[in-house]
Amino acid sequence: GQNIDQPTEMTATEGAIVQINCTYQTSGFNGLFWYQQHAGEAPTFLSYNVLDGLEEKGRFSSFLSRSKGYSYLLLKELQMKDSASYLCAVRDLPPGTGTASKLTFGTGTRLQVTL
Amino acid sequence: DSGVTQTPKHLITATGQRVTLRCSPRSGDLSVYWYQQSLDQGLQFLIHYYNGEERAKGNILERFSAQQFPDLHSELNLSSLELGDSALYFCASTGLAVGEQFFGPGTRLTVL
């Protein structure tokens, strides 16, 4: 099975930088995804890491260390609209399923951006 | 707009009833995933279909079933509904670049 841990809530100030951590335990690791979800809305894809290192995409960056089972999402120049839940999700390839894959989501980190 | 469509947007029904949720994946996507998200809960994977075949099952209750049709749309059937089944139900289809999932707007099910 898989186990994914994220902080439940975080608060940060507009214009600041915030780092949201995610730790995971899984077998057959095949990628880690970050999604943003505003309340009552669908999750939207932010970033993907499958190799160790940092992936940068505008104000958002994501880091992965496979040996440590650890990832973080870094949000820079925070804006009020960044107030949302951030979901860490791990993909595995269960044996015997060919190209089938499954995403397991953490419970999400609710980020509140304040003035 | 992710390109994934779901109907209906809202559904209110009574305990013991049966409902059908519908999902159409993005044009060209063969996979459909179903998720349940209860209040303050994470996304719980229910089931995955690929080109009409069931490929993976999560913690899906026996009262729930799904299928994917030749035109690739999918339906999730929920029967003998209980109060605890009230949740947002999302479907998603998979992009080809890195396999990221694109989510539909969801169906909010309320069981009274």
mmCIF file of C-alpha atoms in Angstrom:
data_model
loop_
_atom_site.group_PDB
_atom_site.id
_atom_site.type_symbol
_atom_site.label_atom_id
_atom_site.label_comp_id
_atom_site.label_asym_id
_atom_site.label_seq_id
_atom_site.Cartn_x
_atom_site.Cartn_y
_atom_site.Cartn_z
ATOM 1 C CA GLY A 1 0.000 0.000 0.000
ATOM 2 C CA GLN A 2 0.911 3.649 0.039
ATOM 3 C CA ASN A 3 1.137 6.235 2.778
ATOM 4 C CA ILE A 4 1.298 9.942 2.053
ATOM 5 C CA ASP A 5 1.700 12.657 4.677
ATOM 6 C CA GLN A 6 1.228 16.399 4.326
ATOM 7 C CA PRO A 7 0.602 19.120 6.887
ATOM 8 C CA THR A 8 -3.096 19.795 7.304
ATOM 9 C CA GLU A 9 -2.970 23.583 7.264
ATOM 10 C CA MET A 10 -0.512 26.394 6.628
ATOM 11 C CA THR A 11 -0.768 30.168 6.704
ATOM 12 C CA ALA A 12 1.460 32.608 4.857
ATOM 13 C CA THR A 13 1.512 36.284 3.973
ATOM 14 C CA GLU A 14 0.871 37.747 0.554
ATOM 15 C CA GLY A 15 4.148 38.229 -1.312
ATOM 16 C CA ALA A 16 5.986 35.662 0.802
ATOM 17 C CA ILE A 17 7.344 32.213 -0.045
ATOM 18 C CA VAL A 18 5.835 29.020 1.344
ATOM 19 C CA GLN A 19 7.039 25.429 1.199
ATOM 20 C CA ILE A 20 4.564 22.567 1.476
ATOM 21 C CA ASN A 21 6.145 19.235 2.316
ATOM 22 C CA CYS A 22 5.014 15.754 1.390
ATOM 23 C CA THR A 23 6.467 12.454 2.532
ATOM 24 C CA TYR A 24 5.446 9.152 1.081
ATOM 25 C CA GLN A 25 6.014 5.426 1.345
ATOM 26 C CA THR A 26 5.264 3.318 -1.670
ATOM 27 C CA SER A 27 6.421 0.428 -3.776
ATOM 28 C CA GLY A 28 6.884 0.740 -7.513
ATOM 29 C CA PHE A 29 7.185 4.541 -7.449
ATOM 30 C CA ASN A 30 6.496 6.070 -10.840
ATOM 31 C CA GLY A 31 6.058 9.769 -10.286
ATOM 32 C CA LEU A 32 4.798 12.401 -7.900
ATOM 33 C CA PHE A 33 2.225 15.031 -8.769
ATOM 34 C CA TRP A 34 1.071 18.235 -7.137
ATOM 35 C CA TYR A 35 -2.448 19.535 -7.631
ATOM 36 C CA GLN A 36 -4.210 22.698 -6.521
ATOM 37 C CA GLN A 37 -7.831 22.500 -5.441
ATOM 38 C CA HIS A 38 -10.036 25.443 -4.560
ATOM 39 C CA ALA A 39 -12.941 24.618 -2.284
ATOM 40 C CA GLY A 40 -15.720 22.818 -4.121
ATOM 41 C CA GLU A 41 -13.817 22.762 -7.385
ATOM 42 C CA ALA A 42 -11.850 20.172 -9.344
ATOM 43 C CA PRO A 43 -8.156 19.622 -8.680
ATOM 44 C CA THR A 44 -5.895 21.176 -11.305
ATOM 45 C CA PHE A 45 -2.476 19.828 -12.217
ATOM 46 C CA LEU A 46 0.501 21.898 -11.067
ATOM 47 C CA SER A 47 3.656 19.843 -11.412
ATOM 48 C CA TYR A 48 5.206 16.439 -11.908
ATOM 49 C CA ASN A 49 8.473 14.916 -10.694
ATOM 50 C CA VAL A 50 9.788 11.462 -11.482
ATOM 51 C CA LEU A 51 13.545 12.083 -11.155
ATOM 52 C CA ASP A 52 15.317 13.666 -8.207
ATOM 53 C CA GLY A 53 15.676 17.406 -8.309
ATOM 54 C CA LEU A 54 13.818 20.620 -8.770
ATOM 55 C CA GLU A 55 11.236 21.383 -11.448
ATOM 56 C CA GLU A 56 10.401 25.064 -11.858
ATOM 57 C CA LYS A 57 7.280 26.446 -13.458
ATOM 58 C CA GLY A 58 6.794 30.168 -12.973
ATOM 59 C CA ARG A 59 5.997 30.944 -9.337
ATOM 60 C CA PHE A 60 5.688 27.256 -8.532
ATOM 61 C CA SER A 61 8.538 24.769 -8.072
ATOM 62 C CA SER A 62 8.502 21.164 -6.964
ATOM 63 C CA PHE A 63 11.338 19.082 -5.573
ATOM 64 C CA LEU A 64 11.725 15.327 -5.272
ATOM 65 C CA SER A 65 14.096 13.047 -3.377
ATOM 66 C CA ARG A 66 13.209 9.443 -4.129
ATOM 67 C CA SER A 67 15.704 8.016 -1.633
ATOM 68 C CA LYS A 68 14.078 10.012 1.156
ATOM 69 C CA GLY A 69 10.496 9.579 -0.041
ATOM 70 C CA TYR A 70 10.147 13.342 0.117
ATOM 71 C CA SER A 71 8.819 16.140 -2.031
ATOM 72 C CA TYR A 72 7.971 19.776 -1.538
ATOM 73 C CA LEU A 73 6.009 22.375 -3.436
ATOM 74 C CA LEU A 74 7.421 25.891 -3.282
ATOM 75 C CA LEU A 75 5.152 28.832 -3.981
ATOM 76 C CA LYS A 76 6.795 32.221 -4.457
ATOM 77 C CA GLU A 77 5.337 35.731 -4.476
ATOM 78 C CA LEU A 78 2.172 34.481 -2.869
ATOM 79 C CA GLN A 79 -1.107 35.946 -4.039
ATOM 80 C CA MET A 80 -4.494 35.845 -2.365
ATOM 81 C CA LYS A 81 -5.760 33.566 -5.141
ATOM 82 C CA ASP A 82 -3.208 30.952 -4.039
ATOM 83 C CA SER A 83 -5.418 30.241 -1.015
ATOM 84 C CA ALA A 84 -6.438 26.671 -1.754
ATOM 85 C CA SER A 85 -5.678 23.063 -0.865
ATOM 86 C CA TYR A 86 -2.543 21.538 -2.316
ATOM 87 C CA LEU A 87 -2.626 17.817 -2.933
ATOM 88 C CA CYS A 88 0.405 15.582 -3.202
ATOM 89 C CA ALA A 89 -0.217 12.407 -5.207
ATOM 90 C CA VAL A 90 2.018 9.426 -5.881
ATOM 91 C CA ARG A 91 1.700 7.196 -8.913
ATOM 92 C CA ASP A 92 2.654 3.585 -8.859
ATOM 93 C CA LEU A 93 2.485 0.855 -11.396
ATOM 94 C CA PRO A 94 0.959 -2.155 -9.674
ATOM 95 C CA PRO A 95 2.586 -5.337 -10.956
ATOM 96 C CA GLY A 96 0.756 -7.188 -13.679
ATOM 97 C CA THR A 97 -1.318 -4.264 -14.862
ATOM 98 C CA GLY A 98 0.668 -3.268 -17.913
ATOM 99 C CA THR A 99 0.170 0.399 -18.587
ATOM 100 C CA ALA A 100 -2.435 0.853 -15.865
ATOM 101 C CA SER A 101 -1.468 3.293 -13.167
ATOM 102 C CA LYS A 102 -3.041 4.564 -10.008
ATOM 103 C CA LEU A 103 -2.684 7.843 -8.209
ATOM 104 C CA THR A 104 -2.876 7.888 -4.439
ATOM 105 C CA PHE A 105 -3.590 11.315 -3.004
ATOM 106 C CA GLY A 106 -2.620 12.764 0.312
ATOM 107 C CA THR A 107 -5.356 14.496 2.283
ATOM 108 C CA GLY A 108 -4.063 17.870 1.139
ATOM 109 C CA THR A 109 -2.622 20.982 2.767
ATOM 110 C CA ARG A 110 -5.003 23.901 3.147
ATOM 111 C CA LEU A 111 -3.056 27.097 2.520
ATOM 112 C CA GLN A 112 -4.423 30.420 3.726
ATOM 113 C CA VAL A 113 -2.774 33.516 2.283
ATOM 114 C CA THR A 114 -3.276 36.620 4.418
ATOM 115 C CA LEU A 115 -2.613 40.311 3.865
ATOM 116 C CA ASP B 1 -11.805 23.974 -18.572
ATOM 117 C CA SER B 2 -10.073 20.571 -18.437
ATOM 118 C CA GLY B 3 -12.071 19.091 -21.317
ATOM 119 C CA VAL B 4 -13.540 16.423 -19.037
ATOM 120 C CA THR B 5 -17.300 16.719 -18.597
ATOM 121 C CA GLN B 6 -19.482 15.354 -15.839
ATOM 122 C CA THR B 7 -23.237 15.336 -15.385
ATOM 123 C CA PRO B 8 -25.185 16.135 -13.387
ATOM 124 C CA LYS B 9 -23.465 18.898 -11.435
ATOM 125 C CA HIS B 10 -25.653 18.397 -8.402
ATOM 126 C CA LEU B 11 -27.780 15.464 -7.305
ATOM 127 C CA ILE B 12 -30.033 15.263 -4.267
ATOM 128 C CA THR B 13 -31.656 11.963 -3.425
ATOM 129 C CA ALA B 14 -32.875 9.861 -0.533
ATOM 130 C CA THR B 15 -31.362 6.934 1.314
ATOM 131 C CA GLY B 16 -31.914 3.609 -0.386
ATOM 132 C CA GLN B 17 -32.094 5.116 -3.845
ATOM 133 C CA ARG B 18 -29.859 4.497 -6.869
ATOM 134 C CA VAL B 19 -28.155 7.135 -9.014
ATOM 135 C CA THR B 20 -25.968 7.209 -12.104
ATOM 136 C CA LEU B 21 -23.151 9.689 -12.599
ATOM 137 C CA ARG B 22 -21.800 10.291 -16.075
ATOM 138 C CA CYS B 23 -18.356 11.283 -17.295
ATOM 139 C CA SER B 24 -16.900 11.989 -20.723
ATOM 140 C CA PRO B 25 -13.099 12.071 -20.930
ATOM 141 C CA ARG B 26 -11.088 14.548 -22.959
ATOM 142 C CA SER B 27 -11.086 13.923 -26.675
ATOM 143 C CA GLY B 28 -8.536 11.194 -27.424
ATOM 144 C CA ASP B 29 -8.073 10.052 -23.813
ATOM 145 C CA LEU B 30 -8.801 6.363 -23.278
ATOM 146 C CA SER B 31 -8.622 6.267 -19.487
ATOM 147 C CA VAL B 32 -11.277 7.249 -16.989
ATOM 148 C CA TYR B 33 -10.668 7.341 -13.241
ATOM 149 C CA TRP B 34 -13.361 7.821 -10.606
ATOM 150 C CA TYR B 35 -12.725 9.417 -7.211
ATOM 151 C CA GLN B 36 -14.825 10.174 -4.149
ATOM 152 C CA GLN B 37 -14.108 13.205 -1.983
ATOM 153 C CA SER B 38 -16.041 13.499 1.248
ATOM 154 C CA LEU B 39 -16.061 16.670 3.336
ATOM 155 C CA ASP B 40 -12.552 17.393 4.592
ATOM 156 C CA GLN B 41 -11.314 14.116 3.146
ATOM 157 C CA GLY B 42 -8.752 13.466 0.496
ATOM 158 C CA LEU B 43 -9.535 12.114 -2.909
ATOM 159 C CA GLN B 44 -10.269 8.417 -2.618
ATOM 160 C CA PHE B 45 -9.605 6.392 -5.744
ATOM 161 C CA LEU B 46 -12.542 4.208 -6.698
ATOM 162 C CA ILE B 47 -11.902 2.613 -10.079
ATOM 163 C CA HIS B 48 -9.993 2.980 -13.343
ATOM 164 C CA TYR B 49 -11.129 2.037 -16.840
ATOM 165 C CA TYR B 50 -8.967 1.978 -19.936
ATOM 166 C CA ASN B 51 -10.554 1.659 -23.370
ATOM 167 C CA GLY B 52 -13.586 -0.107 -21.987
ATOM 168 C CA GLU B 53 -11.799 -2.466 -19.616
ATOM 169 C CA GLU B 54 -11.500 -2.261 -15.868
ATOM 170 C CA ARG B 55 -7.802 -1.826 -15.000
ATOM 171 C CA ALA B 56 -7.633 -1.066 -11.286
ATOM 172 C CA LYS B 57 -9.933 -0.957 -8.303
ATOM 173 C CA GLY B 58 -9.559 1.062 -5.164
ATOM 174 C CA ASN B 59 -11.746 1.039 -2.076
ATOM 175 C CA ILE B 60 -14.957 0.875 -4.045
ATOM 176 C CA LEU B 61 -17.982 -0.426 -2.192
ATOM 177 C CA GLU B 62 -19.890 -3.406 -3.561
ATOM 178 C CA ARG B 63 -22.935 -1.113 -3.835
ATOM 179 C CA PHE B 64 -21.004 0.926 -6.407
ATOM 180 C CA SER B 65 -20.259 -0.168 -9.947
ATOM 181 C CA ALA B 66 -18.936 1.456 -13.074
ATOM 182 C CA GLN B 67 -18.503 0.832 -16.756
ATOM 183 C CA GLN B 68 -16.927 2.481 -19.752
ATOM 184 C CA PHE B 69 -18.770 2.404 -23.052
ATOM 185 C CA PRO B 70 -17.429 2.066 -26.622
ATOM 186 C CA ASP B 71 -17.598 5.844 -27.080
ATOM 187 C CA LEU B 72 -15.343 6.039 -23.965
ATOM 188 C CA HIS B 73 -17.800 7.810 -21.716
ATOM 189 C CA SER B 74 -18.159 6.225 -18.314
ATOM 190 C CA GLU B 75 -20.943 5.835 -15.774
ATOM 191 C CA LEU B 76 -20.659 5.316 -12.037
ATOM 192 C CA ASN B 77 -23.681 3.642 -10.492
ATOM 193 C CA LEU B 78 -24.333 4.061 -6.786
ATOM 194 C CA SER B 79 -27.094 1.979 -5.238
ATOM 195 C CA SER B 80 -28.719 1.502 -1.825
ATOM 196 C CA LEU B 81 -27.462 4.966 -1.011
ATOM 197 C CA GLU B 82 -26.551 5.858 2.547
ATOM 198 C CA LEU B 83 -26.046 9.234 4.213
ATOM 199 C CA GLY B 84 -22.300 8.624 4.202
ATOM 200 C CA ASP B 85 -22.248 8.446 0.421
ATOM 201 C CA SER B 86 -22.787 12.197 0.280
ATOM 202 C CA ALA B 87 -19.641 13.521 -1.360
ATOM 203 C CA LEU B 88 -18.123 15.082 -4.434
ATOM 204 C CA TYR B 89 -17.499 12.514 -7.143
ATOM 205 C CA PHE B 90 -14.840 13.357 -9.678
ATOM 206 C CA CYS B 91 -13.785 11.625 -12.810
ATOM 207 C CA ALA B 92 -10.480 12.232 -14.543
ATOM 208 C CA SER B 93 -8.788 11.284 -17.773
ATOM 209 C CA THR B 94 -5.083 11.000 -18.400
ATOM 210 C CA GLY B 95 -2.839 13.216 -20.459
ATOM 211 C CA LEU B 96 -0.168 11.675 -22.650
ATOM 212 C CA ALA B 97 2.732 13.940 -21.675
ATOM 213 C CA VAL B 98 3.464 12.713 -18.148
ATOM 214 C CA GLY B 99 0.233 10.941 -17.384
ATOM 215 C CA GLU B 100 -1.185 13.844 -15.432
ATOM 216 C CA GLN B 101 -4.852 13.497 -14.677
ATOM 217 C CA PHE B 102 -7.343 16.106 -15.822
ATOM 218 C CA PHE B 103 -10.376 16.304 -13.599
ATOM 219 C CA GLY B 104 -13.953 17.015 -14.486
ATOM 220 C CA PRO B 105 -15.946 19.591 -12.495
ATOM 221 C CA GLY B 106 -17.414 16.896 -10.280
ATOM 222 C CA THR B 107 -20.893 15.808 -9.244
ATOM 223 C CA ARG B 108 -21.991 16.827 -5.775
ATOM 224 C CA LEU B 109 -24.184 14.070 -4.376
ATOM 225 C CA THR B 110 -26.336 14.768 -1.344
ATOM 226 C CA VAL B 111 -28.153 11.860 0.257
ATOM 227 C CA LEU B 112 -30.938 12.905 2.626
#
